[in-house]
Short mmCIF file of C-alpha atoms in Angstrom, two decimals:
data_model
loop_
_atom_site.label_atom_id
_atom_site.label_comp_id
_atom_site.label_asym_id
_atom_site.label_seq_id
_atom_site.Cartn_x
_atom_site.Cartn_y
_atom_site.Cartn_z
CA UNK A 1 -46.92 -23.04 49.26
CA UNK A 2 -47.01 -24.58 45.69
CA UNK A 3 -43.96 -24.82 44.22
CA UNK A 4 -43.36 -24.37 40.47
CA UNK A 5 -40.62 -26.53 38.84
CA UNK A 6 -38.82 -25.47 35.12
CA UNK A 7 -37.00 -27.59 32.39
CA UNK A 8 -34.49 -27.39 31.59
CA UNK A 9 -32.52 -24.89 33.44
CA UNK A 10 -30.47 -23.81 30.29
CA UNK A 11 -31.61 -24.38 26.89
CA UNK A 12 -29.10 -23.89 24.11
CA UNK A 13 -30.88 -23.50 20.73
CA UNK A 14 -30.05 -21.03 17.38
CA UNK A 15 -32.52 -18.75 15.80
CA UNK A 16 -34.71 -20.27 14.14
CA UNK A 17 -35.29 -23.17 16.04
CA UNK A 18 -38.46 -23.66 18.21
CA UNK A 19 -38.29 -23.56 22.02
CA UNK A 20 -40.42 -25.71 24.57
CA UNK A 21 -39.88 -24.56 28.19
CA UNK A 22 -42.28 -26.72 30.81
CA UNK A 23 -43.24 -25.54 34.01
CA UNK A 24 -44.74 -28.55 36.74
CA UNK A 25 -46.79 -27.62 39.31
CA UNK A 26 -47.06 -28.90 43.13
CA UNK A 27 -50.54 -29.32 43.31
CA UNK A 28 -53.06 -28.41 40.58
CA UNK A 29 -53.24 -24.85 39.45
CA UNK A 30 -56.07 -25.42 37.35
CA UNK A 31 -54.88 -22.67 34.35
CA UNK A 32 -54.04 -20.15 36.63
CA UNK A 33 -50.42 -19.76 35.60
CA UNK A 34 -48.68 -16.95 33.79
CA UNK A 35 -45.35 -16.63 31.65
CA UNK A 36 -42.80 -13.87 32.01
CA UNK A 37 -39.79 -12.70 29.77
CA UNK A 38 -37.16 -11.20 31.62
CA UNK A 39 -33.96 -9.88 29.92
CA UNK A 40 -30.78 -8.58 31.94
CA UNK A 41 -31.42 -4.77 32.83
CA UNK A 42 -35.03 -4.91 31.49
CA UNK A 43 -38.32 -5.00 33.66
CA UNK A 44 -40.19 -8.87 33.51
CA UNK A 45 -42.19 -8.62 30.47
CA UNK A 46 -45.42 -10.86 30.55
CA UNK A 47 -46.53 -12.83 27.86
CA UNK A 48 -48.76 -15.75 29.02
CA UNK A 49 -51.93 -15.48 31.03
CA UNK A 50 -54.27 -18.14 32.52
CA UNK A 51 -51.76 -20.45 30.86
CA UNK A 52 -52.70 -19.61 26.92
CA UNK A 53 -54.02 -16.10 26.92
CA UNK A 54 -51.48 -14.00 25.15
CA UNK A 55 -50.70 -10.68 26.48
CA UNK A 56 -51.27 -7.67 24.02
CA UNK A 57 -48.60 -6.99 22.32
CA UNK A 58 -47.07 -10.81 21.93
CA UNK A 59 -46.20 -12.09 19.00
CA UNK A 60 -47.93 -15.62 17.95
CA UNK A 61 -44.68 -17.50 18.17
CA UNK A 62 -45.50 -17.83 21.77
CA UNK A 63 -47.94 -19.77 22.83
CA UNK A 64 -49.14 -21.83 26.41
CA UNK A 65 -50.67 -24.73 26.87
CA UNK A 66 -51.34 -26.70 29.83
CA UNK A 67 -53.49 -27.31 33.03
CA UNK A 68 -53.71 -28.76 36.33
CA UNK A 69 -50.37 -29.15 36.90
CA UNK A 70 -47.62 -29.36 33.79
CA UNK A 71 -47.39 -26.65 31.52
CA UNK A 72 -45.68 -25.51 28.63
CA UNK A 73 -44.48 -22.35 26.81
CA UNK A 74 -43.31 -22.74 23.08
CA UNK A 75 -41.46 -20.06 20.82
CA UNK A 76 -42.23 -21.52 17.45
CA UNK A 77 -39.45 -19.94 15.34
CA UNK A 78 -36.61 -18.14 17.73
CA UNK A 79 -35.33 -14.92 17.05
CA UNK A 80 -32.47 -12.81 18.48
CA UNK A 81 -34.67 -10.80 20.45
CA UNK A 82 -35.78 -14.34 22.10
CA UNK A 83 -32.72 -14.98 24.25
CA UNK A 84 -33.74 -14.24 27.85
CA UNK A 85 -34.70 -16.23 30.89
CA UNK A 86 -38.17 -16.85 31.26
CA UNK A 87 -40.65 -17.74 34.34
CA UNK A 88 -43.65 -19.75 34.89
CA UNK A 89 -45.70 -18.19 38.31
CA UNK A 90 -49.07 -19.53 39.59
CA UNK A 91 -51.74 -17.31 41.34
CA UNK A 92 -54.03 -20.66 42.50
CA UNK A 93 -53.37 -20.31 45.93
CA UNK A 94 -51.34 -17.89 48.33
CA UNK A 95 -48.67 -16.87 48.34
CA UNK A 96 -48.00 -16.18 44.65
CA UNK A 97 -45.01 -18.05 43.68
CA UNK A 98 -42.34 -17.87 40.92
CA UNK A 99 -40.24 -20.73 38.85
CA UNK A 100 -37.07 -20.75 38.85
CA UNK A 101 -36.66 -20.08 35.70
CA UNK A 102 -35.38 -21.34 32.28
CA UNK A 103 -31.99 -19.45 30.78
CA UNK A 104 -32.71 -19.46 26.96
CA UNK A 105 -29.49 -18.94 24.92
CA UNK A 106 -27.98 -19.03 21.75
CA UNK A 107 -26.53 -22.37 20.79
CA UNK B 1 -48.16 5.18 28.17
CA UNK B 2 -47.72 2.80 31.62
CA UNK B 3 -44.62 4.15 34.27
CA UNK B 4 -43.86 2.92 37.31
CA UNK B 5 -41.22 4.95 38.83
CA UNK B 6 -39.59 3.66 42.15
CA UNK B 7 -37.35 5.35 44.32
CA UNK B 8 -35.65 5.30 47.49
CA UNK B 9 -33.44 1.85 46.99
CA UNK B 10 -29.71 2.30 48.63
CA UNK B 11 -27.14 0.82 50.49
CA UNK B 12 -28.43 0.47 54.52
CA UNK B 13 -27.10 -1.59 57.52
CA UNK B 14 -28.09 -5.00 58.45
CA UNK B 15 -31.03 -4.16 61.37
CA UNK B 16 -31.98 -1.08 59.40
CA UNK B 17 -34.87 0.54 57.69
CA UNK B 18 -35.29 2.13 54.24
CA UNK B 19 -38.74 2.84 52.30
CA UNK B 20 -39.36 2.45 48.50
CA UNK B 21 -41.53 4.23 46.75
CA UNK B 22 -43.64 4.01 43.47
CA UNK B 23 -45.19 6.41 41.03
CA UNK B 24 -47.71 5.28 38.65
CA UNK B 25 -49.33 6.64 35.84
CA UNK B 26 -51.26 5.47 32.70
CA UNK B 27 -53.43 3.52 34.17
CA UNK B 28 -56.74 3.78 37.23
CA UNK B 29 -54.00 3.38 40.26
CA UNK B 30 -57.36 3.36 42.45
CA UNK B 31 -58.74 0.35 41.15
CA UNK B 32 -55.21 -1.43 41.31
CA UNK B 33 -54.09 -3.92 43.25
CA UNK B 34 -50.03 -3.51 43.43
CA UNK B 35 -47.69 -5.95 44.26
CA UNK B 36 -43.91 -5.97 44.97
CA UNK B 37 -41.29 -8.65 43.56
CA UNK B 38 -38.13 -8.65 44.30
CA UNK B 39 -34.97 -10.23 42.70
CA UNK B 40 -31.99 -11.20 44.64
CA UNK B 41 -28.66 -10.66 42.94
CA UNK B 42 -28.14 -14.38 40.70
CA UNK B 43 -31.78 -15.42 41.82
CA UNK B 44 -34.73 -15.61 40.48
CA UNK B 45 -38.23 -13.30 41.14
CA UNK B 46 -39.95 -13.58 44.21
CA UNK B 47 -43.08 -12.20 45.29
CA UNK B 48 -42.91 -9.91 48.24
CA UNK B 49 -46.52 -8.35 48.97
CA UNK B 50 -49.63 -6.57 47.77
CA UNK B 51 -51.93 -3.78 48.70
CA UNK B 52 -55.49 -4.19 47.18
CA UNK B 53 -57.58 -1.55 45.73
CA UNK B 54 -60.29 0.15 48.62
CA UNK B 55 -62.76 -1.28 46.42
CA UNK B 56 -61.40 -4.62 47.10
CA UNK B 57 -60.94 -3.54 50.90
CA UNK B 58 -57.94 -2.36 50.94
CA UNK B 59 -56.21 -5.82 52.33
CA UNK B 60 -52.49 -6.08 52.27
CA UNK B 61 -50.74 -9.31 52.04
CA UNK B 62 -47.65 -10.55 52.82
CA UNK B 63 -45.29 -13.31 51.82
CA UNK B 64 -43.80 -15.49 54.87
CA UNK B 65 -40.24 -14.35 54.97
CA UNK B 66 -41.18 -10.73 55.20
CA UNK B 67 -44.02 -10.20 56.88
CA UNK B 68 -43.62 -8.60 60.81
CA UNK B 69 -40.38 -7.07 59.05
CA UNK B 70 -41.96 -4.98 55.81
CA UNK B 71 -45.52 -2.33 55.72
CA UNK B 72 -46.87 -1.93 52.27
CA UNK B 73 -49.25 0.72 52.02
CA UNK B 74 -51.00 3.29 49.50
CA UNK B 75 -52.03 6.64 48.75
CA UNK B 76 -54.38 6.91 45.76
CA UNK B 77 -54.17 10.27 45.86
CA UNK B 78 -51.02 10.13 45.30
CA UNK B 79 -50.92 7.19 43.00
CA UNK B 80 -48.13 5.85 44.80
CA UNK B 81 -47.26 2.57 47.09
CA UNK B 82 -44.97 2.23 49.41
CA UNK B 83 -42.72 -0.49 51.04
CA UNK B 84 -41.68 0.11 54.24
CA UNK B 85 -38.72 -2.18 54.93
CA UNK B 86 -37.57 -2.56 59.06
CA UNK B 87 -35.58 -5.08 60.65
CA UNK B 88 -33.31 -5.74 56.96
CA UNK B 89 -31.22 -8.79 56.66
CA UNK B 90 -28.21 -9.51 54.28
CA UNK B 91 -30.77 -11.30 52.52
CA UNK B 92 -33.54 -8.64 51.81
CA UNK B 93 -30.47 -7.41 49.40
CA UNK B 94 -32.29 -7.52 45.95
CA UNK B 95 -33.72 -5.36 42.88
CA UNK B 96 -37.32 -4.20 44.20
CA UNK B 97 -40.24 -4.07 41.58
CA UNK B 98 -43.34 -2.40 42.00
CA UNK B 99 -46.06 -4.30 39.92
CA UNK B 100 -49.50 -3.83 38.96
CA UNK B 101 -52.22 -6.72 39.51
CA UNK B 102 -53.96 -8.61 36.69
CA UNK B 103 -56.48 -10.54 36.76
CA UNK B 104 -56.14 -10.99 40.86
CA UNK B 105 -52.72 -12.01 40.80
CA UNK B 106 -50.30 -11.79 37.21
CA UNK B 107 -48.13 -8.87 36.73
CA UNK B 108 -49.24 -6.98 34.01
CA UNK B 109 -46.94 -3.35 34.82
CA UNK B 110 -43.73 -3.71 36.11
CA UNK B 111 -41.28 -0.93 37.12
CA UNK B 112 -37.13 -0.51 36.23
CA UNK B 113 -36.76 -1.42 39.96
CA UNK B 114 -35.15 -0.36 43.01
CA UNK B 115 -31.96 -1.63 44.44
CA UNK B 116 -31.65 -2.33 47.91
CA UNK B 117 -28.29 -3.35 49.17
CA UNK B 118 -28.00 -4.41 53.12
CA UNK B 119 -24.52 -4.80 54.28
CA UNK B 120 -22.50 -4.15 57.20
#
């Protein structure tokens, strides 16, 4: 099972300021690693695909970048809306696996 | 517009059985392969299982701690899935969420969940 590691655990940060969450793989994932938003109450929302790919609807602030196995999600500017924990999770090789997840809050 | 609708989450013994169910719409349910994560209470998301679409042959996967215990299956006529939950531990105890597959294994629709509490 390849397990996916995020840093930090919490990040503290004010609007405004720009986020980088990273994600480590196992083993190599080549780019097949996604990025979730996931707010208290609220369904996971997915905004990274195949590591870069934008899902439809995302603003440009977030972007991935990454391959084999360290990646990273960045929120260029943060705004209020931003404050959620997010999740790296691979679909390389069975079973699908999650992070454990980075707590983004307001500093 | 995307729904996923589950139902059927409760409060059920530890040893017992309870079945969740989920309702989709907006989207070709046949050619969907749908997955359900789960998140235990203070934990973070965890894959559970999948049922691929007949045109993918139908497979159904399982992750380790579940499988023997849990039956995910379909009915495209329906466009529902099912998890079929037997054998429940303290630790099942999580918010259930029906997904849809993209692009083989991302989560592209996810549902309001289901909350299944197992307790004595």
């Amino acid at each position: 099972e390849i397990v996916l590691t995020q840093s930090p655990a919490t990040l503290s940060l004010s609007p405004g300021e720009r986020a980088t969450l990273s994600c480590r793989a196992s083993q190599s994932l080549n780019t097949y690693l996604a990025w979730y938003q996931h707010k208290p109450g609220q369904a996971p929302r997915p905004l990274i695909f195949d590591a870069f790919d934008r899902a439809t609807g995302v603003p440009a602030r977030f972007s991935g970048s990454g391959s084999g196995t360290d990646f990273t999600l960045i929120i260029s500017s943060l705004e209020p809306d931003d404050f959620a924990v997010y999740y790296c999770q691979q679909r390389s090789s069975w079973p699908l696996t999650f992070g454990q997840g980075t707590k983004l809050e307001i500093k | 517009e995307v729904q996923l609708v589950e139902s059927g989450g409760g409060l059920v013994k530890p040893g017992g059985s309870l079945r969740l169910s989920c309702v989709a719409s907006g989207f070709n349910f046949n050619n969907a392969w749908m997955s359900w994560v789960r998140q235990a209470p203070g934990k973070g998301l965890e894959w559970v299982g999948r049922a691929k679409s007949k045109a993918a042959g139908g497979t159904i996967e399982y992750d380790a701690p579940v499988k023997g215990r849990f039956i995910i299956s379909r009915d495209d006529s329906k466009n529902t899935v099912y998890l079929q939950m037997n054998s429940l531990k303290t630790e099942d105890t999580a918010l259930y969420y029906c997904t849809a597959d993209h692009r083989d294994g991302y989560f592209i629709y996810w549902g309001q969940g289901a909350l299944v509490t197992v307790s004595s």
